[in-house]
Coordinates of C-alpha atoms in Angstrom, one line a residue:
X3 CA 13.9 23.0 4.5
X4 CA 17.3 25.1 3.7
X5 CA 18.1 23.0 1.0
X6 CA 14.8 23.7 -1.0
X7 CA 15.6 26.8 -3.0
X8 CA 13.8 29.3 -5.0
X9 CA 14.7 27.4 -8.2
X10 CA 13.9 24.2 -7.0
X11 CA 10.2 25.8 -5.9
X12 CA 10.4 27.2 -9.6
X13 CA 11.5 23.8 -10.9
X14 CA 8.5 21.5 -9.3
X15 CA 5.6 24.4 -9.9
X16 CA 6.7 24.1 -13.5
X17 CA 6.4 20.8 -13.8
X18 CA 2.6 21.1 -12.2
X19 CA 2.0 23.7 -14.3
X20 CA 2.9 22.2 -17.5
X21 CA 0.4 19.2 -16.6
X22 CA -2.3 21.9 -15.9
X23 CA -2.6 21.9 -12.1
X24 CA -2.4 24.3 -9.5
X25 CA 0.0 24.3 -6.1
X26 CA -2.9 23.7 -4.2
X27 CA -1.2 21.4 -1.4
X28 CA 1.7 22.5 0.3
X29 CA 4.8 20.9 -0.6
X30 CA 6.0 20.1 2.8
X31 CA 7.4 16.8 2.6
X32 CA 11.1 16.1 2.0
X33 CA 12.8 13.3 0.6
X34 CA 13.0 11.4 3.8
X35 CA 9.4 11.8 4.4
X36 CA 8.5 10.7 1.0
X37 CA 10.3 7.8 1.5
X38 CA 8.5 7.3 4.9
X39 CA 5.3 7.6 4.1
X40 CA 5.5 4.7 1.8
X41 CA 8.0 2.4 4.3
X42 CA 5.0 3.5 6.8
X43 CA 2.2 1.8 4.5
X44 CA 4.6 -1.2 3.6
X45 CA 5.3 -1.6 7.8
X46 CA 6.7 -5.0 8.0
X47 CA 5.2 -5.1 11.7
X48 CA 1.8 -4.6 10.2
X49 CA 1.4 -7.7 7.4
X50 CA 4.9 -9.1 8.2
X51 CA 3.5 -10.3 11.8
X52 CA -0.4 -10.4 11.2
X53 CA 0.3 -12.3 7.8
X54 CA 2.9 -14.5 9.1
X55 CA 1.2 -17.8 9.3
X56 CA 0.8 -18.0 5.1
X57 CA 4.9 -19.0 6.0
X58 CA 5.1 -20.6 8.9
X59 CA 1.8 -22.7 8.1
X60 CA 2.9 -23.4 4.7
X61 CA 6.0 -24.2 3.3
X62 CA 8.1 -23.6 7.0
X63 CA 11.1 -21.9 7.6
X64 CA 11.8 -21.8 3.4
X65 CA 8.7 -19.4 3.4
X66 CA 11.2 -17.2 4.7
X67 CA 14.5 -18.0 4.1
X68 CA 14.3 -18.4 0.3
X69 CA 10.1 -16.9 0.0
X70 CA 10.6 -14.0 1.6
X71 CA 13.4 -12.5 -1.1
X72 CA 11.5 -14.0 -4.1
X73 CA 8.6 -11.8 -2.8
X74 CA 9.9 -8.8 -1.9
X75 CA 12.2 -9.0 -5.7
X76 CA 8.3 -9.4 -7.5
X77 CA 7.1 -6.1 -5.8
X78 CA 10.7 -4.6 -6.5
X79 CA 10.4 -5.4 -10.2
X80 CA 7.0 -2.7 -9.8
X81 CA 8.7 -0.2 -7.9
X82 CA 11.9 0.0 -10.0
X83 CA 9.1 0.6 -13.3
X84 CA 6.6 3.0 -11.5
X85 CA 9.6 5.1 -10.3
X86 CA 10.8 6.0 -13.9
X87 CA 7.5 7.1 -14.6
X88 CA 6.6 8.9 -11.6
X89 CA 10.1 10.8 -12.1
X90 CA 8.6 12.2 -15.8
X91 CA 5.4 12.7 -14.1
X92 CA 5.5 14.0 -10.9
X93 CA 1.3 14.8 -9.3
X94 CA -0.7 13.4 -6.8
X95 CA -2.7 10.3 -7.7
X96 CA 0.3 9.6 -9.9
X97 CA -1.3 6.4 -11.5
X98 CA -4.1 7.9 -12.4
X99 CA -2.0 10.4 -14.4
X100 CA 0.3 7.9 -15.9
X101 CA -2.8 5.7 -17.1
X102 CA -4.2 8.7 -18.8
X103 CA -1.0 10.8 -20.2
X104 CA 0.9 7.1 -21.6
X105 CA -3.2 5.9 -23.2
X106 CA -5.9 7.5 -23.0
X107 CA -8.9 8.8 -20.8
X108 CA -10.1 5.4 -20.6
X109 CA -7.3 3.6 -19.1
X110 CA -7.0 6.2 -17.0
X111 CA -9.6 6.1 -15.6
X112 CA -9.6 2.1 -15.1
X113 CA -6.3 2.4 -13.8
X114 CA -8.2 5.1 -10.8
X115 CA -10.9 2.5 -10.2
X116 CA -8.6 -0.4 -9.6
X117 CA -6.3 1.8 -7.2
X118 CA -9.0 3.5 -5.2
X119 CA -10.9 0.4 -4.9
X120 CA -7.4 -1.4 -3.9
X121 CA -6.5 1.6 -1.4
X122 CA -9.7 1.9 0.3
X123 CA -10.4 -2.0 0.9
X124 CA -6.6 -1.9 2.1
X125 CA -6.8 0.7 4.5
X126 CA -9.8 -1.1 5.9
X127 CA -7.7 -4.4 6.2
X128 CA -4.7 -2.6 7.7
X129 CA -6.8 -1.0 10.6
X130 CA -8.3 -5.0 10.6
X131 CA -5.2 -6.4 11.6
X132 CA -4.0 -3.8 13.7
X133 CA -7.6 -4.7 15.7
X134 CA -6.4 -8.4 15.5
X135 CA -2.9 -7.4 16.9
X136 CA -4.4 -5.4 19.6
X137 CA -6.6 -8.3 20.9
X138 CA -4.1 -10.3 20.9
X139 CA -1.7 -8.6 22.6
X140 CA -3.7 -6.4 24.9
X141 CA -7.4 -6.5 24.4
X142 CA -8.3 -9.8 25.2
X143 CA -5.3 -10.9 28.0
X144 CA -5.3 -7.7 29.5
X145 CA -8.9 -5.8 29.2
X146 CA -11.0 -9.1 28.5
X147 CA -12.4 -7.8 25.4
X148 CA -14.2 -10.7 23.0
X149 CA -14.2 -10.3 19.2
X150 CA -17.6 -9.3 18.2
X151 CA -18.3 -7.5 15.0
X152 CA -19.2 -4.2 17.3
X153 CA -16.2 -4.4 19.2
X154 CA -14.7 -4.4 15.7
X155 CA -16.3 -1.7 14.4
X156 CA -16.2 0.7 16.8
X157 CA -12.4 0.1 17.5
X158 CA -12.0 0.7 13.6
X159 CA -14.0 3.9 13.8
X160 CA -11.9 5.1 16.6
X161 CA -8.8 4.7 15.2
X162 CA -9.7 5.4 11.2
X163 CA -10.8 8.9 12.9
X164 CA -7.8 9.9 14.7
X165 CA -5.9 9.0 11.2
X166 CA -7.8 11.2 9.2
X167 CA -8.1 14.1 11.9
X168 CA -4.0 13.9 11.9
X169 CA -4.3 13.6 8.2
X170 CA -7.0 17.0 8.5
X171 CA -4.6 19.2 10.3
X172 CA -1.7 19.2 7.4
X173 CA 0.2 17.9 5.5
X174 CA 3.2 19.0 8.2
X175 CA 1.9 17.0 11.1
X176 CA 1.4 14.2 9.2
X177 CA 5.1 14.0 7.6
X178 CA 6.0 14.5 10.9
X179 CA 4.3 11.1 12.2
X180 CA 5.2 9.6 9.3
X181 CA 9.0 10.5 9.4
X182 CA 8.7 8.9 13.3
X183 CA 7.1 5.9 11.8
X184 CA 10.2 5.1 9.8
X185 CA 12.5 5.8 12.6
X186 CA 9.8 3.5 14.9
X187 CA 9.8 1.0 12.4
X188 CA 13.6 0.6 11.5
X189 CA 14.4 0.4 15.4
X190 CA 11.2 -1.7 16.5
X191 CA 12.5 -4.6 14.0
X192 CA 16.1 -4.6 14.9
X193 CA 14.8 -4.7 18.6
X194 CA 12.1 -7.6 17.6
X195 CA 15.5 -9.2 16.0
X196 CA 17.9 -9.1 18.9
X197 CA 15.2 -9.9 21.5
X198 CA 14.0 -13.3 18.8
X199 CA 17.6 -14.3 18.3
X200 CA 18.6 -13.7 22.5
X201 CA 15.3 -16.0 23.6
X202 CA 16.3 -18.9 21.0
X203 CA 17.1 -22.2 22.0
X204 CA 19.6 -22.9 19.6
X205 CA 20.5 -21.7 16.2
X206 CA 19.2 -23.7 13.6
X207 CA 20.4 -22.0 10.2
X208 CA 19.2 -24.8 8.1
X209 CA 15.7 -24.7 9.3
X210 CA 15.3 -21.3 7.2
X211 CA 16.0 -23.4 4.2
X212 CA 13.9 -26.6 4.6
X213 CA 11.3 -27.0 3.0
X214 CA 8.2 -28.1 4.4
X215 CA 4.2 -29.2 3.7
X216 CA 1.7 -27.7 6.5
X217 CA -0.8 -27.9 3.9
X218 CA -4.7 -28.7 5.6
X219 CA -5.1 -29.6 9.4
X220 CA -0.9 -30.0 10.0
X221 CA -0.8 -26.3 9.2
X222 CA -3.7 -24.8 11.2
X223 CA -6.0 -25.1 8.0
X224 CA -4.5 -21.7 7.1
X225 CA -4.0 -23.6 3.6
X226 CA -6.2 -26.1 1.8
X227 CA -4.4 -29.8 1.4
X228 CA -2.2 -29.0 -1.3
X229 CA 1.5 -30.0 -2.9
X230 CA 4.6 -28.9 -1.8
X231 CA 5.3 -26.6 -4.3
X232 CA 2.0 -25.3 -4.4
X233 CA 2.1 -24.3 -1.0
X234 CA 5.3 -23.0 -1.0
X235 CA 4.4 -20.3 -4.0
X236 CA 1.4 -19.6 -2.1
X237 CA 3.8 -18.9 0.7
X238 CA 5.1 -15.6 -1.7
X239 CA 2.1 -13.9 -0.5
X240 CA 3.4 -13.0 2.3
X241 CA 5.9 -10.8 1.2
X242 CA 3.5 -9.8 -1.9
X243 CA 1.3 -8.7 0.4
X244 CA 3.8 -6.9 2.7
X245 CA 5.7 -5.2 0.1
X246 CA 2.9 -3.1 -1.3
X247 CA 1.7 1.0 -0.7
X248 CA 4.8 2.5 -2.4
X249 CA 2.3 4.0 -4.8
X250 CA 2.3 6.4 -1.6
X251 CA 5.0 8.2 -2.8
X252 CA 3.7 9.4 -6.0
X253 CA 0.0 9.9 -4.5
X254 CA 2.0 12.8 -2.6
X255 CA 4.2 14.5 -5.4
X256 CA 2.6 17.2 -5.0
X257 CA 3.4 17.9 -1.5
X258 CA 7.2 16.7 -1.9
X259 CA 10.1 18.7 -2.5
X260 CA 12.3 18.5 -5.7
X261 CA 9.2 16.1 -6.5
X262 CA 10.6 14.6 -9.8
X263 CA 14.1 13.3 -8.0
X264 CA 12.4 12.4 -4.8
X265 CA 9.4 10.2 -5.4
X266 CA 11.5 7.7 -7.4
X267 CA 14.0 7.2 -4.9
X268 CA 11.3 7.1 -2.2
X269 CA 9.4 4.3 -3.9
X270 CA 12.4 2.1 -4.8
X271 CA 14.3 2.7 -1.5
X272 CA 11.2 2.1 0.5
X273 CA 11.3 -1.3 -1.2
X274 CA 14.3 -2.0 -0.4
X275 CA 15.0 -1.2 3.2
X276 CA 11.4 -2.9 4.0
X277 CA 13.1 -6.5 2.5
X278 CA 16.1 -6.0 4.0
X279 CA 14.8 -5.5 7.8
X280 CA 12.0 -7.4 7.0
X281 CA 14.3 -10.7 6.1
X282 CA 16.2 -9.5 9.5
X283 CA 13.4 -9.7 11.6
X284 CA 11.1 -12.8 10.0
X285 CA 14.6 -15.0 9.8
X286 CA 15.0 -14.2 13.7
X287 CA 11.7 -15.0 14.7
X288 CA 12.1 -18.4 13.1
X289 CA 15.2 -19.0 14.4
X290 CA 13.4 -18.6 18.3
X291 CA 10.1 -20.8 17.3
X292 CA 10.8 -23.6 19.6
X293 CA 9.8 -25.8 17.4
X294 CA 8.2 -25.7 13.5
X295 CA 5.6 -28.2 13.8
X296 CA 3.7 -26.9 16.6
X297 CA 4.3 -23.2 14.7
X298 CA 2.8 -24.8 12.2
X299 CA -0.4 -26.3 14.1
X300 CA -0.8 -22.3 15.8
X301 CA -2.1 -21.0 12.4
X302 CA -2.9 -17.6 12.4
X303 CA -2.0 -17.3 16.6
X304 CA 1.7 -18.2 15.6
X305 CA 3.2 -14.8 16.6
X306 CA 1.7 -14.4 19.9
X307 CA 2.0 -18.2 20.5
X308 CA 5.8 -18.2 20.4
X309 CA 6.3 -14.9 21.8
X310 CA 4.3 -16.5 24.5
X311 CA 6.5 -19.4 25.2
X312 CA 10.0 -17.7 24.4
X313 CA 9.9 -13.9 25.4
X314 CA 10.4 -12.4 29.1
X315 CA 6.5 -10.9 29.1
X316 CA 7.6 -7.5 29.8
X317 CA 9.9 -7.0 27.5
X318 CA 7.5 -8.8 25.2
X319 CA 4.5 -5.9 26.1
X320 CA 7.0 -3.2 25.0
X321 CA 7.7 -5.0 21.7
X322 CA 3.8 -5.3 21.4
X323 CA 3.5 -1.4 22.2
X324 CA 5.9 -0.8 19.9
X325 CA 4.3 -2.9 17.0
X326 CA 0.9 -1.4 17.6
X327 CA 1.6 2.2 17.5
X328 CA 3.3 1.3 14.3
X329 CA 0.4 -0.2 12.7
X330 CA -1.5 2.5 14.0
X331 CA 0.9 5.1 12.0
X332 CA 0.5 2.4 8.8
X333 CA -2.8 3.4 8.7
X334 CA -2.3 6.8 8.4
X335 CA -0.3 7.1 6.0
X336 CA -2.9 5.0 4.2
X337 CA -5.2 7.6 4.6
X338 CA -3.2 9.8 3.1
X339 CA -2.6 8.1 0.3
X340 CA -6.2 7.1 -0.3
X341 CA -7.4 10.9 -0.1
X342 CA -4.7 12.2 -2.5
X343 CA -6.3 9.4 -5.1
X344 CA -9.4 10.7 -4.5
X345 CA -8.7 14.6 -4.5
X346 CA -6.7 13.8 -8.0
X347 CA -9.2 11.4 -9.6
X348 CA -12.4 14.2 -8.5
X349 CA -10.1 17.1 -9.6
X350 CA -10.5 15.8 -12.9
X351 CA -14.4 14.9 -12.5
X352 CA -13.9 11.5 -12.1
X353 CA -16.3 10.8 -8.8
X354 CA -19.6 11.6 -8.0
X355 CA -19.6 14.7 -6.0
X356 CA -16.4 15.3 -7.9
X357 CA -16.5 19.9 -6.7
X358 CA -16.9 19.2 -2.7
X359 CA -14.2 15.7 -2.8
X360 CA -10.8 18.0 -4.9
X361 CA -11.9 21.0 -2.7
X362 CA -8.9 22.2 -0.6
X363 CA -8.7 23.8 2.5
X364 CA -7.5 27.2 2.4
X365 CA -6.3 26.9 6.4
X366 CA -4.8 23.5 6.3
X367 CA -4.0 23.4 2.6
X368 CA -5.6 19.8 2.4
X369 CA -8.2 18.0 0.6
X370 CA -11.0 17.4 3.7
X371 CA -13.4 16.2 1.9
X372 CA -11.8 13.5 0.4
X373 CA -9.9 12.5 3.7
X374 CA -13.0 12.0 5.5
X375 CA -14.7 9.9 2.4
X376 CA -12.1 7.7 2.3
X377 CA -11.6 6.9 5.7
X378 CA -15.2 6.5 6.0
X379 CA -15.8 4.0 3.2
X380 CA -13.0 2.1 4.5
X381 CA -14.8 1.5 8.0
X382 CA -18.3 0.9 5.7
X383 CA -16.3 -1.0 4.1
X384 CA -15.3 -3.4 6.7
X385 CA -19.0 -3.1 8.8
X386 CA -20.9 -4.3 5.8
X387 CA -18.7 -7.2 4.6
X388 CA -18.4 -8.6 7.8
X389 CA -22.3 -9.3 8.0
X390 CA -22.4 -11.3 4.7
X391 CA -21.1 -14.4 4.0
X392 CA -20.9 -16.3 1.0
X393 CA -20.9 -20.5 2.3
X394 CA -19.1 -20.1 5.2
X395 CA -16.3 -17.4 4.4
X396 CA -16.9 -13.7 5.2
X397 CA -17.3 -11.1 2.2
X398 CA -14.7 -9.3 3.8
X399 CA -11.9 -12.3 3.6
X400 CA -12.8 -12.3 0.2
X401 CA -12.6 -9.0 -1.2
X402 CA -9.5 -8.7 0.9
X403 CA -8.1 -11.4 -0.9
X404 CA -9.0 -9.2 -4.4
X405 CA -7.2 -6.1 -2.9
X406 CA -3.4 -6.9 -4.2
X407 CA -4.8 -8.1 -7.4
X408 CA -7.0 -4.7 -7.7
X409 CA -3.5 -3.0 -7.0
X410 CA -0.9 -4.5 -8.9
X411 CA -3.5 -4.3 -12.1
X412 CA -3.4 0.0 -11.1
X413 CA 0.6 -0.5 -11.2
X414 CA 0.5 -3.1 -14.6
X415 CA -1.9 -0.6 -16.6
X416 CA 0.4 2.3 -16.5
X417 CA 3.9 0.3 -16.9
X418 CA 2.3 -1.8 -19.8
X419 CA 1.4 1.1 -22.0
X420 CA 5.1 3.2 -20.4
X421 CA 6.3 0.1 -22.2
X422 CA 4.9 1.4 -26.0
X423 CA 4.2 4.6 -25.5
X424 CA 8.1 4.9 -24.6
X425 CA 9.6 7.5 -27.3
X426 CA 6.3 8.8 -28.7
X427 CA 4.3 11.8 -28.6
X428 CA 2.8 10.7 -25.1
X429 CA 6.5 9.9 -23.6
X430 CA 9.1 11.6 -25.3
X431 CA 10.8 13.8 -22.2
X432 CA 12.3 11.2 -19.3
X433 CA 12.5 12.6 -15.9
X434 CA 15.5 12.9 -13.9
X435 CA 15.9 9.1 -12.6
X436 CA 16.1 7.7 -16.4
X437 CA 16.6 3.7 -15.9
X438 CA 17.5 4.6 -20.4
X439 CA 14.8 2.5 -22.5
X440 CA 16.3 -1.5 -22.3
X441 CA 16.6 -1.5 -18.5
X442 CA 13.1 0.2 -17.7
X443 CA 11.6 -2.5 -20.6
X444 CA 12.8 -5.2 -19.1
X445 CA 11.6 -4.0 -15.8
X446 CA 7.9 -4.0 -17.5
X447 CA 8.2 -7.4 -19.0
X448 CA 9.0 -8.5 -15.6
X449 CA 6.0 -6.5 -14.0
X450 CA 4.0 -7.8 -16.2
X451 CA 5.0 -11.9 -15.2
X452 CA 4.8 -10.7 -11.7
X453 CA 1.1 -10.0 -12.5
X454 CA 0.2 -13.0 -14.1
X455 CA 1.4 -14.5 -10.9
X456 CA 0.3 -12.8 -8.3
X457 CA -3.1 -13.1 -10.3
X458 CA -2.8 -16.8 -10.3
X459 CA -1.6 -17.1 -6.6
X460 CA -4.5 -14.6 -5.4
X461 CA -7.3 -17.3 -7.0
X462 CA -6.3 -20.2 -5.3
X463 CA -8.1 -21.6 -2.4
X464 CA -9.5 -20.5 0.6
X465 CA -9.7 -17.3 -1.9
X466 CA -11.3 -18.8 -5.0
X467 CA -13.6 -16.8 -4.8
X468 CA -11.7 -13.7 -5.3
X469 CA -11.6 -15.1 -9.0
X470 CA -15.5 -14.0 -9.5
X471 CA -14.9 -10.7 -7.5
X472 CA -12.3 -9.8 -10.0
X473 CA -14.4 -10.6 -13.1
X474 CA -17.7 -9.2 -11.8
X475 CA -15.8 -5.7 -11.3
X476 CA -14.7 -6.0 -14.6
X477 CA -18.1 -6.4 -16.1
X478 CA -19.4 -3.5 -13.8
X479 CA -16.4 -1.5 -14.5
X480 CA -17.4 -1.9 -17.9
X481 CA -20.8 -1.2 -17.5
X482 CA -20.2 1.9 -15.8
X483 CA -17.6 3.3 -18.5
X484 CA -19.8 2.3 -21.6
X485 CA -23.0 3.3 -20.3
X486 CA -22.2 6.4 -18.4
X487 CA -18.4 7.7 -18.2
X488 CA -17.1 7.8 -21.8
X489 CA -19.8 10.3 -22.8
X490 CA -19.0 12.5 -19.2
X491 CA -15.7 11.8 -18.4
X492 CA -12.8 14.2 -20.1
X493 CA -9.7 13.0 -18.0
X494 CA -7.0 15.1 -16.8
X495 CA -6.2 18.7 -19.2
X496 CA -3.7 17.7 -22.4
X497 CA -2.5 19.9 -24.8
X498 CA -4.8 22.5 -25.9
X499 CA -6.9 22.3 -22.6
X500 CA -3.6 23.0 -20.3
X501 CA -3.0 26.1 -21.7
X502 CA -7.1 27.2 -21.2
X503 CA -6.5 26.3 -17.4
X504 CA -3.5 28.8 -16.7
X505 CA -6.0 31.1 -15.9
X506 CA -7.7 29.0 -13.4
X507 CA -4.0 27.8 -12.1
X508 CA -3.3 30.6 -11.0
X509 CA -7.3 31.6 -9.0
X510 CA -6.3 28.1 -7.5
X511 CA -3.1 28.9 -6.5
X512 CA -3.9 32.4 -4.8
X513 CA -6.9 30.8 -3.2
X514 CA -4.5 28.7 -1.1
X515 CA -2.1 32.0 -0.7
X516 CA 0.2 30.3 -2.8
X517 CA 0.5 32.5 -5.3

């Protein structure tokens, strides 16, 4: 990168250095591909199609007309916060950091438990529905395949493996995919857009502002019977659960140029270009349903249902190509975000096997180990959920239901203590992108609502359940921490104990041929 000078080399290793860690990954990424990697895990085409049916089987075109921006402004409010942190405090695993460096080594590490466990459940869920997608666009109509839990499985094994041998071979290759994801996505969502608004029947602006009640069987049982308003807030999922993964761009600060100016602007903008062209394309595609109530009564098969019945079929199977290979690329940037939480959290000591999982490869200049755990877990993951059921609903739909409520508590933690600890001892040097005290505040007191209702909205039926998930993990998270972790566990180097580890920064560094 010719605009990545000496000084700015100088500039980010300094900042590493001064929070006691080595260049150990290779800062390969540029701003765009910061911002990519994080628009990649967001992908509109992944939970913005697969998820589409808590809308259009709730509240009706409203979901998206009015929902859609209320959503995507609750995960902005998280964004906006993170990135003045992440701009002060520039490593991978960022949350983990921030949790420590703004508290303490405890809510630290509570902050790395609630992410990993949020990131590796997700990355199982986003290979899920790209399975689901490719059933239903090729599998079943074009190679017969039936949904059984092996078909599942192996298809997730396949493609979790190619993500995390692309994630293997470097950093480069994988900012490369993840660069052509953005480009993929930005053009395969105007394309969705103009193909929705060419094969519509009429133009019925209002119907993205009426509200409706597909609550129970009217709806495709997607929701439980429930009141209009009720099902309309539960309609904010949707974009809730869209509009997440920006945390992406401070797991890879470490492999980003100009780290402290570019992560910010990557979360934020990756934000906001996902609910722009995500409003875009959802508003379109509700503009061509043919008509709402039979949407409605489609449930979960509402996307292939009226693509079906609207869209020439070939260039239908191009959009589905499209979509597919996207989702494909969603998951691996996933995996890269999940092993860069891992190879922080173990560089630290943090998980079991803690040496082997923050090892980095001296040829590829990633962390292996921690690639291939994740990625592994997250197909486990899947496999053994899926053969336990608790009354009639799947394990798996219920801890999938807890994995945006484990996530947005990783983002809360840090932004709640930013909130005091801004000024102090443990914050008392801003990073470039400096919101000044009153703005970033307010944007904490906002996260902070957001999370109360996201935790509310995630608890509701079908996933009430999700409820005792949450609570149980709380009391073995606290079992774990009293019993075992707060005797063993130091947390990342801080004052005294950075200055110990320049000798070992610099072993690391050569290691790598870094230094």
């Amino acid at each position: 990168m010719s605009d990545y000078t000496d000084i700015d080399k100088k500039q980010d290793l300094q900042v590493l250095h001064s929070m006691g860690y080595a260049q150990e990954l290779e800062r390969r990424m540029s701003q765009f591909s910061n911002f990519a990697v994080s628009f990649s895990i967001i992908c509109i085409l992944s939970g913005g199609i697969n998820s589409l049916a808590q809308a259009t089987s709730g509240a009706g075109g409203a979901a998206i007309g009015i929902g859609w921006p209320l959503g995507c402004f609750i995960s902005l409010v998280f964004a906006v916060a993170m990135a003045q942190i992440g701009s002060a405090y520039p490593t991978a695993g960022g949350l983990y950091h921030w949790g420590s460096i703004l508290g303490n080594r405890f809510t630290g590490w509570l902050t790395a438990w609630f992410n990993l466990l949020g990131l590796v459940t997700v990355l199982g869920a986003i290979n899920v529905g790209t399975y689901y997608f490719f059933m239903g666009s090729f599998g079943t109509p074009y190679f017969g395949l039936e949904d059984t839990t092996i078909t599942r499985i192996v298809f997730l094994a396949i493609i979790t493996g190619a993500q995390a041998l692309v994630n293997h071979m470097g950093i480069g290759l994988t900012a490369k995919l993840t660069d052509f994801s953005g480009y993929l996505i930005f053009a395969t969502s105007i394309l969705l857009a103009i193909v929705c608004l060419a094969a519509a029947d009429s133009y019925e602006i209002g119907r993205l502002f009426t509200f409706s009640n597909y609550s129970g069987e009217t709806g495709g049982n997607v929701w439980p019977q429930t009141s209009g308003t009720w099902v309309f807030l539960l309609g904010l999922l949707l974009p809730i659960y869209t509009i997440t993964g920006y945390d992406a761009s401070a797991h890879t600060s470490e492999e980003t140029v100009k780290a402290a100016h570019s992560v910010p602007r990557g979360m934020v903008s990756s934000v906001l270009w996902s609910a722009l062209f995500g409003y875009i394309m959802l508003c379109s595609f509700v503009l061509m349903i043919p008509n709402m109530d039979e949407a409605a009564k489609q449930g979960w098969n509402v996307f292939f249902w009226a693509m079906d019945a609207q869209v020439n079929p070939v260039i239908k199977d191009i959009l589905y190509l499209a979509i597919f290979v996207s989702q494909w690329l969603c998951g691996l940037a996933t995996v890269t975000s999940v092993s860069r939480m891992i190879f922080a959290f173990s560089r630290d000591g943090g998980l079991p096997a803690s040496k082997a999982l923050a090892k980095v490869s001296p040829n590829y200049r990633t962390p292996v180990a921690a690639i291939w755990t994740g990625s592994i877990l997250a197909v486990l993951f899947v496999w053994g959920s899926s053969l336990v059921s608790i009354g009639d609903t799947p394990v798996y739909t219920i801890v999938v239901s807890c994995t945006v409520i484990f996530l947005f508590f990783s983002f809360a933690i840090p932004i709640t203590l930013g909130f005091f600890a801004w000024g102090t001892s443990k914050w008392d040097k801003m990073g470039p992108w400096n919101l000044g005290e009153g703005t970033f505040k307010l944007f904490a007191i906002l996260s902070l609502i957001a999370m109360v209702l996201i935790f509310v909205l995630g608890i509701q039926p079908p996933n009430d359940w999700a409820l005792y998930i949450t609570v149980g993990f709380l009391i073995v998270t606290g079992i774990v921490w009293f019993g075992f972790e707060s005797r063993r566990f130091r947390g990342p180097p801080i004052g005294e104990e950075v200055a110990r580890r320049q000798a070992e920064i610099v072993a690391a560094e050569k290691a790598v041929g870094e230094a």
